[in-house]
Short mmCIF file of C-alpha atoms and ligand atoms in Angstrom, two decimals:
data_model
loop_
_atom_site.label_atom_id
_atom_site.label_comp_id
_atom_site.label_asym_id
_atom_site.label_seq_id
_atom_site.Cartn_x
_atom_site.Cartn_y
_atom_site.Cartn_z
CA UNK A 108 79.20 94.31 105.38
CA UNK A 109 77.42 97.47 106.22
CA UNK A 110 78.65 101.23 106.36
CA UNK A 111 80.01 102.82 109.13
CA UNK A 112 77.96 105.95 108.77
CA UNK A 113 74.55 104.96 107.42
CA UNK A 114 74.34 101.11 107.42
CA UNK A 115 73.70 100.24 104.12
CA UNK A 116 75.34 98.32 102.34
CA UNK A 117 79.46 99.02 102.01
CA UNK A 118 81.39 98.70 99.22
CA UNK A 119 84.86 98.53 101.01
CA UNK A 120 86.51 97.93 104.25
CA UNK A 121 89.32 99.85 105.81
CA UNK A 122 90.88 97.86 107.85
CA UNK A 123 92.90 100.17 109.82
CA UNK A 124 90.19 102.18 110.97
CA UNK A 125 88.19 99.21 111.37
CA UNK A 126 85.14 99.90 109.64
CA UNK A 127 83.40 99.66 105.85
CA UNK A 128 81.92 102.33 103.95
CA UNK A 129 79.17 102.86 101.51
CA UNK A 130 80.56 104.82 98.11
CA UNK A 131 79.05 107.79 99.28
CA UNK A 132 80.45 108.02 102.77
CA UNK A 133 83.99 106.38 101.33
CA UNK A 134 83.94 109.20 99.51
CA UNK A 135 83.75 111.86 101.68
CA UNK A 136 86.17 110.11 104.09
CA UNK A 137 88.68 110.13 100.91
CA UNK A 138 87.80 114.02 101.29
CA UNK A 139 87.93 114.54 104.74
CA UNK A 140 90.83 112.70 105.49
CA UNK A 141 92.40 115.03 102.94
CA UNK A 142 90.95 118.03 104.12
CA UNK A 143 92.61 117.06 107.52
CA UNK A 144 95.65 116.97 105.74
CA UNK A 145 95.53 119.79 104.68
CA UNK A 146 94.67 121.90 107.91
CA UNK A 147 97.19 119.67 110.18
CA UNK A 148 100.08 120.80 107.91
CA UNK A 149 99.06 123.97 106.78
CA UNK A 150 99.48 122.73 103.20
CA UNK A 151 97.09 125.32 100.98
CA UNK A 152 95.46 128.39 102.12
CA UNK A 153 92.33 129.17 101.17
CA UNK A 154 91.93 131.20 97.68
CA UNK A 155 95.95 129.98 96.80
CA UNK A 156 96.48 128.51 93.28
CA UNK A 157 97.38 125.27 93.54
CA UNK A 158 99.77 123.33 90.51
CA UNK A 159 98.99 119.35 90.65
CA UNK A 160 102.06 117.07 89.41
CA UNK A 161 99.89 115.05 87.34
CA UNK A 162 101.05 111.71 86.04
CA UNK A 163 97.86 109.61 84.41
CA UNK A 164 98.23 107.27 87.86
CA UNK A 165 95.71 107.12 90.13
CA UNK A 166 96.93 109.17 92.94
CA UNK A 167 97.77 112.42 91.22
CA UNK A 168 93.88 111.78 88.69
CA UNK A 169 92.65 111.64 92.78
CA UNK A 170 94.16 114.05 94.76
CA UNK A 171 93.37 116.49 91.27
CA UNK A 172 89.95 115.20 91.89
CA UNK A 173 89.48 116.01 95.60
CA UNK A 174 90.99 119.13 95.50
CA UNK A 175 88.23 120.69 92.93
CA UNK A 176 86.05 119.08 95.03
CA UNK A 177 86.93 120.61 97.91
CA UNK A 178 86.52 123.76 96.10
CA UNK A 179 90.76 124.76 95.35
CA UNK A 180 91.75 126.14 92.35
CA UNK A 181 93.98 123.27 91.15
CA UNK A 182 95.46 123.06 87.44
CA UNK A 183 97.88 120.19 86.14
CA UNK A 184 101.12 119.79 84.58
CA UNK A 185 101.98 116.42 82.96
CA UNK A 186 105.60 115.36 81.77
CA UNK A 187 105.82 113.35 78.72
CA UNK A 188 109.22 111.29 79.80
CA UNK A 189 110.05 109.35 76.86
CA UNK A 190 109.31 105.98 78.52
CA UNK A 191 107.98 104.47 75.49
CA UNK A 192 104.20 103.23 75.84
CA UNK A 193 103.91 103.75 79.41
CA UNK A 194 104.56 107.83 78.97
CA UNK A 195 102.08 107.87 76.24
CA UNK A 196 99.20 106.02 78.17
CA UNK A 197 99.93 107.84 81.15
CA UNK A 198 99.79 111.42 79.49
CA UNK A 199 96.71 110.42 77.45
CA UNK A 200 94.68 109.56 80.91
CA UNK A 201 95.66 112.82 82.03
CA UNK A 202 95.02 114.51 79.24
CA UNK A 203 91.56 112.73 79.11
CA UNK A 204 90.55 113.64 82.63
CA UNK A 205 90.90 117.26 81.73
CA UNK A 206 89.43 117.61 78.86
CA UNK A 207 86.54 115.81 80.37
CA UNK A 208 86.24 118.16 83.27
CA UNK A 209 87.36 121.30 80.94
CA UNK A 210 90.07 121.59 83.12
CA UNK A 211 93.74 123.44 82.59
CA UNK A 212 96.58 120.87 81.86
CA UNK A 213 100.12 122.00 81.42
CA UNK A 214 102.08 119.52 79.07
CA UNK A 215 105.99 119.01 78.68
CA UNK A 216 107.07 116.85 76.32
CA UNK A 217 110.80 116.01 77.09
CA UNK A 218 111.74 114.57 73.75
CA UNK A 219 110.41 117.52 71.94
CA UNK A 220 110.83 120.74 74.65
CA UNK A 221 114.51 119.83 76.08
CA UNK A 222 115.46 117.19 73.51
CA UNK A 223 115.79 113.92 75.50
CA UNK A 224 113.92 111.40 77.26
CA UNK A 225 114.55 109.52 80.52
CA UNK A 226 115.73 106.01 79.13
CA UNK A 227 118.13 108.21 77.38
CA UNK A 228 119.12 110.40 80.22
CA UNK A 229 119.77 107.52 82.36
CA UNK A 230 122.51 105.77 80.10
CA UNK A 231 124.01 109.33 78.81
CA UNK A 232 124.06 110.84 83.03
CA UNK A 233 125.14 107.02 84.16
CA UNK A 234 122.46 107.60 86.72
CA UNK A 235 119.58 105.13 87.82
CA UNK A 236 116.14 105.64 85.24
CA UNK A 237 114.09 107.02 88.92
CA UNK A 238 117.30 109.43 89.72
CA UNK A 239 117.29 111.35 85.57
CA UNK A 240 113.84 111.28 85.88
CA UNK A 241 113.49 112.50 90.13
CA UNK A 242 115.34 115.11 88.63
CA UNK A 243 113.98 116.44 85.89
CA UNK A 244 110.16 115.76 87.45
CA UNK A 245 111.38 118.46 90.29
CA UNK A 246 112.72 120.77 88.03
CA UNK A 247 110.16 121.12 85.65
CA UNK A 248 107.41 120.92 88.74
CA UNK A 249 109.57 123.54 90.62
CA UNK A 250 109.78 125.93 87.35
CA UNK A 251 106.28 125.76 85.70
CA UNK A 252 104.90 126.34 89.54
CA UNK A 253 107.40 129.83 89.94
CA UNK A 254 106.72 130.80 86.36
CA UNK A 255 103.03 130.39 86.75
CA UNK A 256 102.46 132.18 89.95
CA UNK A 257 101.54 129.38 91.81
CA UNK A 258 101.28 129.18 95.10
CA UNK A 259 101.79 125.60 95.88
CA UNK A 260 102.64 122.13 94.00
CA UNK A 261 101.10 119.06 95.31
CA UNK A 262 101.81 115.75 94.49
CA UNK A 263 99.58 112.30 94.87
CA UNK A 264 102.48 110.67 97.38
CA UNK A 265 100.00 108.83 99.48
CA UNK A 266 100.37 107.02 102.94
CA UNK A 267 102.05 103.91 101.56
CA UNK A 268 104.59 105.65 99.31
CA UNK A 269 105.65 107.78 102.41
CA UNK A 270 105.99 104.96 104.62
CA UNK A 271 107.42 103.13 102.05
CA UNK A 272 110.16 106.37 101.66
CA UNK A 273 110.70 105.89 105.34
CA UNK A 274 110.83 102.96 106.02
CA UNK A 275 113.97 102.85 103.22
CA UNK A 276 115.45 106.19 104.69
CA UNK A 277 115.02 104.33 108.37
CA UNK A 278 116.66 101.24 107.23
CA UNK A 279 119.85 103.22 106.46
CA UNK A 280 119.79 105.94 108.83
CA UNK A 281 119.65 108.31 106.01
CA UNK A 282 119.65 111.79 108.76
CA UNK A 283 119.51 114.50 105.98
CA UNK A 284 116.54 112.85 104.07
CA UNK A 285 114.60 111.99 107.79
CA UNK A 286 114.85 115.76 107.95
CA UNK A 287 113.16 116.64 104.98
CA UNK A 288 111.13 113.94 104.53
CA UNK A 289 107.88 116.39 105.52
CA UNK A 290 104.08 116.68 103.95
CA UNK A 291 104.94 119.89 103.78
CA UNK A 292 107.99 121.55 102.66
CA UNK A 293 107.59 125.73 102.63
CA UNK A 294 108.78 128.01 99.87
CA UNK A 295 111.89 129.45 100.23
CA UNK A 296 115.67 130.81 98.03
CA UNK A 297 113.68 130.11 94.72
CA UNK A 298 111.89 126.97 95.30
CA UNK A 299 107.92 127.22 95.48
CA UNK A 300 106.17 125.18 98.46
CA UNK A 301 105.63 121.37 98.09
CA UNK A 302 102.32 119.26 99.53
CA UNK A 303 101.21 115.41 99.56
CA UNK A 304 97.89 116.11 100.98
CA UNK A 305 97.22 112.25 100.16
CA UNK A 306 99.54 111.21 103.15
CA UNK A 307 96.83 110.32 105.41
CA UNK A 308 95.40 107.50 102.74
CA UNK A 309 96.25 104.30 101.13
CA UNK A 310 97.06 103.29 97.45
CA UNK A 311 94.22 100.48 97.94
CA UNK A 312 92.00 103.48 98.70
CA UNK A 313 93.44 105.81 96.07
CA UNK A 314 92.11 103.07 93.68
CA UNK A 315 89.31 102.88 94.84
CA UNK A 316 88.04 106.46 95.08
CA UNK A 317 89.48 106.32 91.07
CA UNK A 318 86.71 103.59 90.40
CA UNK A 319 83.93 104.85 92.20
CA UNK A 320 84.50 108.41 90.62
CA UNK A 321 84.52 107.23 87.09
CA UNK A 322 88.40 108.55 86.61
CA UNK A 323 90.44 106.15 84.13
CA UNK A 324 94.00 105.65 85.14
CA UNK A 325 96.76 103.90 84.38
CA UNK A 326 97.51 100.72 86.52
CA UNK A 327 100.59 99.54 84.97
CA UNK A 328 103.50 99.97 86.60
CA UNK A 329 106.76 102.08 85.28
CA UNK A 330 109.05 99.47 83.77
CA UNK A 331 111.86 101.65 84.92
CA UNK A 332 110.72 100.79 88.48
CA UNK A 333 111.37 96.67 88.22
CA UNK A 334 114.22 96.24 90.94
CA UNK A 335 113.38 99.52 92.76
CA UNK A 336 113.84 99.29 96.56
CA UNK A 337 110.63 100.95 97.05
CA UNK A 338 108.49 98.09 95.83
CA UNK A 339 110.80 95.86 98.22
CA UNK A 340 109.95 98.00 101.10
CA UNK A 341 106.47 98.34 100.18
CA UNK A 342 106.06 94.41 100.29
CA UNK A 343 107.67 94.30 103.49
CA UNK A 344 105.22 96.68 105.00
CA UNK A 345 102.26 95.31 103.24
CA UNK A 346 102.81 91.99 105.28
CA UNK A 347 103.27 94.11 108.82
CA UNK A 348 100.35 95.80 107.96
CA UNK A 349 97.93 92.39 106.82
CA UNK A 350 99.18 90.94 110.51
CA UNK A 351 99.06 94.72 112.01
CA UNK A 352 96.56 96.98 110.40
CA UNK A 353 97.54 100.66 110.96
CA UNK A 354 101.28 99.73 111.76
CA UNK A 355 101.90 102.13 108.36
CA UNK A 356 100.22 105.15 110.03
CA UNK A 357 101.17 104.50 113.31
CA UNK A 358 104.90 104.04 111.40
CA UNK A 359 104.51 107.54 109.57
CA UNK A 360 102.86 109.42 112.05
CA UNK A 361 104.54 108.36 115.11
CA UNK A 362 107.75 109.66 113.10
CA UNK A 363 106.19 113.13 112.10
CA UNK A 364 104.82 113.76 116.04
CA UNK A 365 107.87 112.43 117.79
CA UNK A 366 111.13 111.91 115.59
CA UNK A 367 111.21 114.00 112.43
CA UNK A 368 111.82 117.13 114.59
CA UNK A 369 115.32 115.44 115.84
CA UNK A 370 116.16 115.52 112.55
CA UNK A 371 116.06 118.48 111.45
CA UNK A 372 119.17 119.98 112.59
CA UNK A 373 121.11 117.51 109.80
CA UNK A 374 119.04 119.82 107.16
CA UNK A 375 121.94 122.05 106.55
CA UNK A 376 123.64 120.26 103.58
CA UNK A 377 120.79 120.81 100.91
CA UNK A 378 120.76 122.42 97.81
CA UNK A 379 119.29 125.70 99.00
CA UNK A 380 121.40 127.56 101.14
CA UNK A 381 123.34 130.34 99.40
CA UNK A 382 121.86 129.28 96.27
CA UNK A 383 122.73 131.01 93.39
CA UNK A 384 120.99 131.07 90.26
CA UNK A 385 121.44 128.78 87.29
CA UNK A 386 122.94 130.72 84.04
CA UNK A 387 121.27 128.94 81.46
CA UNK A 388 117.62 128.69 83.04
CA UNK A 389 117.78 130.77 86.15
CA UNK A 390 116.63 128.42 88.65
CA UNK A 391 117.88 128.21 91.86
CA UNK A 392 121.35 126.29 91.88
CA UNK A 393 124.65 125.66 93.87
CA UNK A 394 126.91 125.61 90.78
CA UNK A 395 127.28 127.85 88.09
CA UNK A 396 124.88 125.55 85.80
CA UNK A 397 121.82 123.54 87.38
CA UNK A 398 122.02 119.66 87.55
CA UNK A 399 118.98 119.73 85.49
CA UNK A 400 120.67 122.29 82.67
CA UNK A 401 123.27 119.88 83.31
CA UNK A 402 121.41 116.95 82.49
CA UNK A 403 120.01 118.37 79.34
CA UNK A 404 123.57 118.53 78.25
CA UNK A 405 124.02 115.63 78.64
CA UNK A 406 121.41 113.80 77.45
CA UNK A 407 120.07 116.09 74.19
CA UNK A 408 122.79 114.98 71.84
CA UNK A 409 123.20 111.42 72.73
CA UNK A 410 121.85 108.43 70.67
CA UNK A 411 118.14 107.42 71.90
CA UNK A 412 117.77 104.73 73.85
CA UNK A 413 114.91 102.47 72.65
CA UNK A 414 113.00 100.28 75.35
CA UNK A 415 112.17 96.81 74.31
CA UNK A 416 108.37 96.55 74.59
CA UNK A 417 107.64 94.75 78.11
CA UNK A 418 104.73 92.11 78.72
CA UNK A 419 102.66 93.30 81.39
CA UNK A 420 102.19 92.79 85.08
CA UNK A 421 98.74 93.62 86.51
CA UNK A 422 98.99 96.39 89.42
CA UNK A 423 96.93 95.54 92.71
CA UNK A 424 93.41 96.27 91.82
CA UNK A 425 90.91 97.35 94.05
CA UNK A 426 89.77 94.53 96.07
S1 LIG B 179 108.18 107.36 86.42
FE1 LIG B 179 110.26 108.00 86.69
FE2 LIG B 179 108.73 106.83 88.52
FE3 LIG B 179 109.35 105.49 86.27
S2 LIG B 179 111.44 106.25 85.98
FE4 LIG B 179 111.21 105.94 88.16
S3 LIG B 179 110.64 107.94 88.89
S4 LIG B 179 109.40 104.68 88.34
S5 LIG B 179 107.33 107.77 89.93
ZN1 LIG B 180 77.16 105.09 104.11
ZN1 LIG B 181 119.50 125.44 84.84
#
């Protein structure tokens, strides 16, 4: 197996574009395939400060990564969510990664800055674990970025997790998500603008880059994810994709160039049209309290929820 580029010897294959790399030239397709991101979508502008939602996992640690090293000036923010060991590994591999770099890292604690944590959220809201915690990710993302001046948040979503999205949104003809569901989605009534600049890569390679780069991550899943729909979907593509490879780009990007467009008329019934502001955190809101501020409610005075320590599943590794 020899690289594409310089034909020694590679130390992975991508499939869909049909070649192998070396680490060195994997690398700086990791970068450029980002850096195409970027530019395609008009996702940062040069000199802009950029906020990256950081979560310990491999995809935020790399697109964090690739940004510096495409010369952005990219800080973190990680959310401590209460999900007993998993938070605390995941926030420590973050915090690690920064302090190794000397780099700035926002931290939220929920527990100890709004009182609550996402197990407990879930069961005091009656909502799903991924919906309290969507939630309260966004907010905090959406509010640290404004109140920071920055100019953009990105997020590690990668090529997988958007095809994955997708596909689920596809499945159910779900019109006002097709319409938003963007690599870009501009600032506007309060909201700061939102990147993946991962979209044009793979988890496998996302792990990958993390290896060959040195960065620790965490590879466990959530536990709040067992019997999400996205794993489902992601299985379903995986096996199109091992008979097909590039039926997940072609899937995605076929969409972006010829469908998402048709969509975006249904955009009208967001949250941010003749948004308001929230009274208790002034954030951008449809009601006279946020559903975050709302949440917090909620969930601050109710009994903790403790999660039962889970035995652990190995993630897909590299190879
Ligand atoms: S952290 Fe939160 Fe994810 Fe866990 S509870 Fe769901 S949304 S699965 S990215
Ligand atoms: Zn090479
Ligand atoms: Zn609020």
């Amino acid at each position: 197996m020899k690289c594409r580029v310089c034909r020694e010897p590679a130390v992975i294959d991508i499939r869909r574009h049909n070649a192998n790399f070396c680490t060195e030239h994997f690398l700086r397709l990791c970068r450029d395939q980002t850096a195409k991101a970027i530019a395609d979508f008009s996702m940062i502008a040069p000199g802009e400060r950029v906020l990256v939602a950081v979560s310990g996992g491999k995809d935020s640690l790399a697109v964090w990564d690739i940004l510096l090293e495409l010369g952005y000036q990219a800080d973190g923010l990680v959310i401590g969510l209460g999900i007993g060991e998993y938070s605390d590994t995941s926030t420590a591999h973050a915090v690690a990664y920064a302090e190794q770099r000397g780099l700035t890292l926002h931290r939220i604690d929920l527990r100890a800055d709004y009182g609550y944590d996402v197990p407990t959220a879930a069961k005091a809201t009656k909502r799903v674990p991924c919906s309290a915690c969507g939630l309260s990710k966004r907010h905090l993302f959406d509010k640290a970025a404004i109140d920071g001046g920055y100019d953009v948040v990105v997020t590690g979503h990668n090529l997988d997790d958007e095809a994955a999205v997708l596909f689920g949104n596809t499945l159910r003809w779900q019109a006002d998500y097709l319409g938003r569901q963007l690599p870009v989605l501009p600032a506007g009534d309060g909201f700061p603008r939102k990147a993946k600049p991962l979209v044009r890569l793979g988890e496998r390679e996302m792990a990958a880059y993390c290896v060959l780069r040195g960065i620790d991550y965490i590879v466990e899943e959530c536990p709040m994810a067992a019997g999400n729909k996205h794993l489902g979907y992601k299985e379903a593509l995986n096996a199109l994709e091992a008979k097909s490879p590039g039926t997940k780009h072609d899937f995605y990007f076929g969409f972006l160039a010829r469908a998402a467009e048709r969509f975006r008329a249904g955009d009208d019934d967001d949250e941010r049209p003749g948004l308001g502001r929230c009274i208790r955190c002034g954030s951008p809101a449809s009601n006279e309290i946020c559903t975050f501020c709302h949440l917090v409610e909620r969930s601050a005075g109710a009994e903790p929820v403790t999660l039962l320590p889970r035995p652990r599943k190995a993630k897909q590794g590299v190879g």
